[in-house]
Amino acid sequence: MEHLNKQERMEMWETIQQALINEQIDQFRAEFIELHPYDQAKIFEEQTEDIRFLIYSYLSPEEMGDVIEHVDRDSVAGFITEMIPSFATDILQNMATDDAVDILNELDKNKVASFLTLMKKDAAEEIKELLHYEEKTAGSIMTTEYVVIHLEMTVKQAMRHLRKEAPDAETIYYIYVVDTEKKLAGVISLRDLIIAEGDWLIQDVMNERVVSVPVGGDQEDIAQMMRGYDFLALPVVDFQNHLLGIITVDDIMDVMEEEASDDYSKLAGISDVEKFGDTAWLSAKKRLPWLVILLFLGMVTANIIGQFEATLDQVAILSVFIPLIAGMAGNTGTQALAVAVRSISAGEMEKKKKWRVIGQESLTGFITGTVCGVTIMLLIAFWYQNAVLGILVGISIMATLIVATIAGTIVPLIMDRLHIDPAVASGPFITTLNDIISILIYFSLATAFMNLLVG
Amino acid sequence: MEHLNKQERMEMWETIQQALINEQIDQFRAEFIELHPYDQAKIFEEQTEDIRFLIYSYLSPEEMGDVIEHVDRDSVAGFITEMIPSFATDILQNMATDDAVDILNELDKNKVASFLTLMKKDAAEEIKELLHYEEKTAGSIMTTEYVVIHLEMTVKQAMRHLRKEAPDAETIYYIYVVDTEKKLAGVISLRDLIIAEGDWLIQDVMNERVVSVPVGGDQEDIAQMMRGYDFLALPVVDFQNHLLGIITVDDIMDVMEEEASDDYSKLAGISDVEKFGDTAWLSAKKRLPWLVILLFLGMVTANIIGQFEATLDQVAILSVFIPLIAGMAGNTGTQALAVAVRSISAGEMEKKKKWRVIGQESLTGFITGTVCGVTIMLLIAFWYQNAVLGILVGISIMATLIVATIAGTIVPLIMDRLHIDPAVASGPFITTLNDIISILIYFSLATAFMNLLVG
């Protein structure tokens, strides 16, 4: 029995690496082919260009295709384009259509066109069909390799059909049933199929209540559905309910990871998902858009403070609390924003009354505002021995926290209403908006109560 | 053929609601039982307490169990405790053990003990065994309802065994093979099993390279593994490689969602995952810990600025740029932090050299710092007609962005080294840390070049 623990994996890695360096093709193949493609991909990604070219010559296009399917999506384009084009084409036309499409989507259009020209006609057709679906829709993540059976087959016929199709299908655990017009009529799980008697008709044992998704459906909604219903696959249909493809749970896990990374990056103000593998230039390019916007917004803030120069000149100590107040506003806004964005993207907003949510968030802001306001008031009153300053900062914090909490809730709600992804209302934006609000509140109050402060 | 689109779902919902209000048990059951448990749960969650008690009396414990399994995890404890204890017990002992354990984990210890006393002995034993695994480990999310076959069975015997066990098993698509000592010896997919000849031996057709996870393994690592290998289930073993349970992909999807929400909430500085359903008090309680910490950190910042009072008195305009500089530092630090946290939690850090990453981030900081520094310098020089002030703020921004980027990278790396979840180094913390750094840089520079500023 062979169970790959970390220790054993390291040893195997070592053996394979040694075989590659010594160019021992037989020994390399003997070890490498036995591994799961995911492990193969991990080893492959670590190699230098020279060794990669050795691997291309040691593996068949089918074998290399399994590796490429599990390679990190961000580096796959580089590998495909460095291969001999005919080898790359063989790989692409032998892998699952949806995976081939995913890879082609990473290449530039000229490269895609030349690969399609090199392919066999039917493979090229299948890929072309999937390529034209918009990114992040059901069409773009579905596969066309699935088993379909007919309403009037018997269980025995269906099983025979299944055995024949199994090696090529992406999944055989849900089998979709179509009628004579190729419209989706039902579904039967392999589990139910193997329990059923051989001479029963499919239409009598299948489940007619099949949940399907439209080809233009959003991948995030589909992920939520799959998670809710605990399905392993979902059929994709057009407007006339014709079966076009299926989406399997392994692709949905990738979607979930992608969407989570996306939301997370946006909250941090990064325009595109970024990884440690990116070069410094690429990282900078992804981070600069927000930073430059913030720079200009920061100039607005500076300008607002400038308006209160007279106040500042009289009571210089006021400026000491600017970062504290702006910081609290920014953070409380981000908290409210995060809750709202997650709730909206988890589909929890539909059933809630928006006004009730806003009312409740106002109350949350009132509670946090009161606690923080009173705390800071006492701190300043004792530390700086200045009760008036303490009350001023305390009230500012309280007002600021209420307004910032509401702003953090309302902005994503408005964006959702306008059909903009609320995650775009990222952390930095709400932070700066609340910076401005908080400074306006603080200095307005200070100016109004100037007599008391200088008195 | 019945395909549930939104329109139809609304109509069905209406019918069911009507049947409930009119207390028509037959009509309610006729419609409700046909729905997928996920849809049933969605309907159930919307009901008032009175109607919920009607539903409890209309459904059998098995039927109600299916509903409860799909109810939102945060509200499930409330539903279970409002039922008659014997009914709730029946539900718990009839549902998949891992789901029952998940629910019991939401209840307080006394309640759990009393439910366990009411249960049948063997059901209680199974649940107790799972209950003692630590939260977020493989043991806590695995199920003990799986099909296991023996090395020496024939394919035909295995299929017969499978047909018998299928109705109770969580999944039958991967069948695990054990030896005489009940140690995990291999795996065979149902797909391979149905293609195999009936008289072959399992040990000849099974895959011996079975990937398993230790019972104490972290659920986030397991999710990553499942996603990488595209498995639908993973076996859980103890130190002696005895098969203890399996983890299925549907539970892993919930783990992925939970971990993503968790990371996201922490980046926003919320101590615990929060939802729109929470009361204002609960929300405030989850947000206040960070806010109060920030308040004290803000006082530190205020104190630091206070140290430069002499500088501020001479050049009051300096305070105008405090929010801009602190804001830029906070945001750039959060960007770097987000990239680092995601990369660490995606397991990408292992293979990278830490010093290279830090070097690269420094370069990124240098690029963004230069671009933003030069931009702000020009803006201020023209806007305020003050070249010296422009150069001062520009250099401050540049230095700040470099340091803040490095801080945002190093802090999570250090936490990871100390085996603390790097996501704890949340946005607010890094923001405030960078606020302080940026203000120190800004005022130190201003004080050093005071002659030029007032000159």
Short mmCIF file of C-alpha atoms in Angstrom, two decimals, chain A residues 43-205:
data_model
loop_
_atom_site.label_atom_id
_atom_site.label_comp_id
_atom_site.label_asym_id
_atom_site.label_seq_id
_atom_site.Cartn_x
_atom_site.Cartn_y
_atom_site.Cartn_z
CA ILE A 43 6.73 19.29 -9.90
CA PHE A 44 6.53 20.60 -13.46
CA GLU A 45 6.04 24.21 -12.37
CA GLU A 46 9.27 24.14 -10.38
CA GLN A 47 11.47 23.26 -13.35
CA THR A 48 13.76 25.49 -15.40
CA GLU A 49 13.01 26.09 -19.08
CA ASP A 50 15.60 23.49 -20.20
CA ILE A 51 14.09 20.78 -18.04
CA ARG A 52 10.57 21.74 -19.12
CA PHE A 53 11.55 21.14 -22.74
CA LEU A 54 12.88 17.73 -21.73
CA ILE A 55 9.54 16.94 -20.10
CA TYR A 56 7.66 17.98 -23.25
CA SER A 57 9.70 15.44 -25.19
CA TYR A 58 9.24 12.69 -22.57
CA LEU A 59 5.44 12.85 -22.33
CA SER A 60 2.67 12.24 -24.84
CA PRO A 61 0.25 15.13 -25.56
CA GLU A 62 -2.43 13.32 -23.49
CA GLU A 63 -0.08 12.91 -20.53
CA MET A 64 1.17 16.49 -20.79
CA GLY A 65 -2.47 17.64 -21.07
CA ASP A 66 -3.25 16.16 -17.64
CA VAL A 67 -0.33 18.11 -16.20
CA ILE A 68 -1.29 21.37 -17.91
CA GLU A 69 -4.90 21.08 -16.64
CA HIS A 70 -3.59 21.29 -13.08
CA VAL A 71 -0.98 23.99 -13.60
CA ASP A 72 -1.65 27.36 -11.98
CA ARG A 73 -3.94 29.36 -14.30
CA ASP A 74 -1.65 32.39 -14.26
CA SER A 75 1.35 30.58 -15.68
CA VAL A 76 -0.37 28.25 -18.13
CA ALA A 77 -0.28 30.65 -21.08
CA GLY A 78 3.50 30.88 -20.85
CA PHE A 79 3.91 27.11 -20.94
CA ILE A 80 1.55 26.59 -23.87
CA THR A 81 3.24 29.24 -25.98
CA GLU A 82 6.76 27.96 -25.35
CA MET A 83 5.89 24.48 -26.70
CA ILE A 84 6.16 23.44 -30.33
CA PRO A 85 2.78 24.61 -31.73
CA SER A 86 1.75 21.17 -33.03
CA PHE A 87 2.42 19.62 -29.60
CA ALA A 88 0.47 22.39 -27.86
CA THR A 89 -2.40 21.91 -30.30
CA ASP A 90 -2.46 18.17 -29.60
CA ILE A 91 -2.62 18.92 -25.88
CA LEU A 92 -5.46 21.37 -26.28
CA GLN A 93 -7.63 19.16 -28.44
CA ASN A 94 -7.16 16.17 -26.15
CA MET A 95 -8.10 17.88 -22.90
CA ALA A 96 -11.60 18.59 -21.57
CA THR A 97 -13.12 21.28 -23.77
CA ASP A 98 -13.87 23.65 -20.89
CA ASP A 99 -10.27 23.47 -19.66
CA ALA A 100 -8.94 24.07 -23.17
CA VAL A 101 -11.21 27.11 -23.43
CA ASP A 102 -10.01 28.41 -20.06
CA ILE A 103 -6.42 28.20 -21.29
CA LEU A 104 -7.17 29.80 -24.66
CA ASN A 105 -8.88 32.67 -22.84
CA GLU A 106 -5.49 33.49 -21.30
CA LEU A 107 -3.80 33.81 -24.72
CA ASP A 108 -3.96 36.70 -27.16
CA LYS A 109 -6.35 36.45 -30.08
CA ASN A 110 -3.76 35.77 -32.79
CA LYS A 111 -2.34 32.83 -30.87
CA VAL A 112 -5.84 31.42 -30.33
CA ALA A 113 -6.65 31.70 -34.04
CA SER A 114 -3.47 29.90 -35.05
CA PHE A 115 -4.08 27.06 -32.57
CA LEU A 116 -7.64 26.67 -33.85
CA THR A 117 -6.35 26.43 -37.43
CA LEU A 118 -3.98 23.62 -36.46
CA MET A 119 -6.70 21.61 -34.69
CA LYS A 120 -8.92 18.87 -36.05
CA LYS A 121 -12.10 20.37 -37.38
CA ASP A 122 -14.56 18.96 -34.83
CA ALA A 123 -12.36 19.80 -31.84
CA ALA A 124 -11.94 23.35 -33.16
CA GLU A 125 -15.71 23.69 -33.63
CA GLU A 126 -16.45 22.59 -30.08
CA ILE A 127 -13.91 25.00 -28.65
CA LYS A 128 -15.08 27.89 -30.83
CA GLU A 129 -18.63 27.38 -29.58
CA LEU A 130 -17.55 27.73 -25.96
CA LEU A 131 -15.09 30.57 -26.65
CA HIS A 132 -17.81 33.02 -27.56
CA TYR A 133 -19.57 32.86 -24.19
CA GLU A 134 -18.93 35.86 -22.03
CA GLU A 135 -16.45 35.51 -19.17
CA LYS A 136 -17.88 34.54 -15.77
CA THR A 137 -21.12 33.15 -17.24
CA ALA A 138 -22.37 29.56 -17.07
CA GLY A 139 -21.42 29.15 -20.74
CA SER A 140 -17.79 30.00 -20.09
CA ILE A 141 -17.32 27.44 -17.31
CA MET A 142 -19.47 24.58 -18.63
CA THR A 143 -18.14 21.50 -20.35
CA THR A 144 -19.67 19.72 -23.30
CA GLU A 145 -18.30 16.30 -22.33
CA TYR A 146 -21.22 14.74 -20.47
CA VAL A 147 -23.37 11.67 -20.70
CA VAL A 148 -26.89 12.15 -21.93
CA ILE A 149 -29.54 9.45 -22.10
CA HIS A 150 -32.97 9.29 -23.61
CA LEU A 151 -36.34 9.24 -21.83
CA GLU A 152 -37.36 5.93 -23.36
CA MET A 153 -34.19 3.94 -22.65
CA THR A 154 -34.35 1.14 -20.11
CA VAL A 155 -32.07 1.20 -17.08
CA LYS A 156 -30.04 -1.60 -18.63
CA GLN A 157 -29.60 0.27 -21.93
CA ALA A 158 -28.65 3.38 -20.02
CA MET A 159 -26.01 1.51 -18.01
CA ARG A 160 -24.54 0.05 -21.18
CA HIS A 161 -24.44 3.49 -22.77
CA LEU A 162 -22.82 4.85 -19.64
CA ARG A 163 -20.06 2.24 -19.59
CA LYS A 164 -19.19 3.18 -23.15
CA GLU A 165 -19.16 6.94 -22.53
CA ALA A 166 -17.61 6.94 -19.06
CA PRO A 167 -13.94 7.31 -20.05
CA ASP A 168 -14.53 10.62 -21.89
CA ALA A 169 -17.20 12.22 -19.73
CA GLU A 170 -16.35 14.87 -17.16
CA THR A 171 -18.72 13.26 -14.67
CA ILE A 172 -21.00 10.27 -14.81
CA TYR A 173 -22.53 10.70 -11.38
CA TYR A 174 -25.43 12.76 -12.64
CA ILE A 175 -26.88 11.62 -15.93
CA TYR A 176 -29.16 14.05 -17.71
CA VAL A 177 -32.19 12.85 -19.61
CA VAL A 178 -33.44 14.53 -22.80
CA ASP A 179 -36.58 14.14 -24.88
CA THR A 180 -36.76 13.76 -28.65
CA GLU A 181 -36.21 17.48 -29.17
CA LYS A 182 -33.05 17.32 -27.06
CA LYS A 183 -34.74 19.33 -24.36
CA LEU A 184 -33.76 18.63 -20.77
CA ALA A 185 -36.42 16.34 -19.30
CA GLY A 186 -34.93 14.99 -16.10
CA VAL A 187 -31.93 13.77 -14.20
CA ILE A 188 -30.91 10.53 -12.55
CA SER A 189 -27.97 10.01 -10.28
CA LEU A 190 -25.71 7.05 -10.85
CA ARG A 191 -26.58 6.07 -7.31
CA ASP A 192 -30.27 5.74 -8.21
CA LEU A 193 -29.44 4.11 -11.52
CA ILE A 194 -27.46 1.26 -9.97
CA ILE A 195 -30.23 0.59 -7.47
CA ALA A 196 -32.95 0.49 -10.17
CA GLU A 197 -34.09 -2.71 -11.88
CA GLY A 198 -32.66 -3.31 -15.36
CA ASP A 199 -35.94 -3.36 -17.29
CA TRP A 200 -37.45 -0.20 -15.84
CA LEU A 201 -37.77 2.80 -18.13
CA ILE A 202 -35.62 5.86 -17.47
CA GLN A 203 -38.64 8.15 -17.57
CA ASP A 204 -40.14 6.23 -14.66
CA VAL A 205 -37.08 6.37 -12.42
#
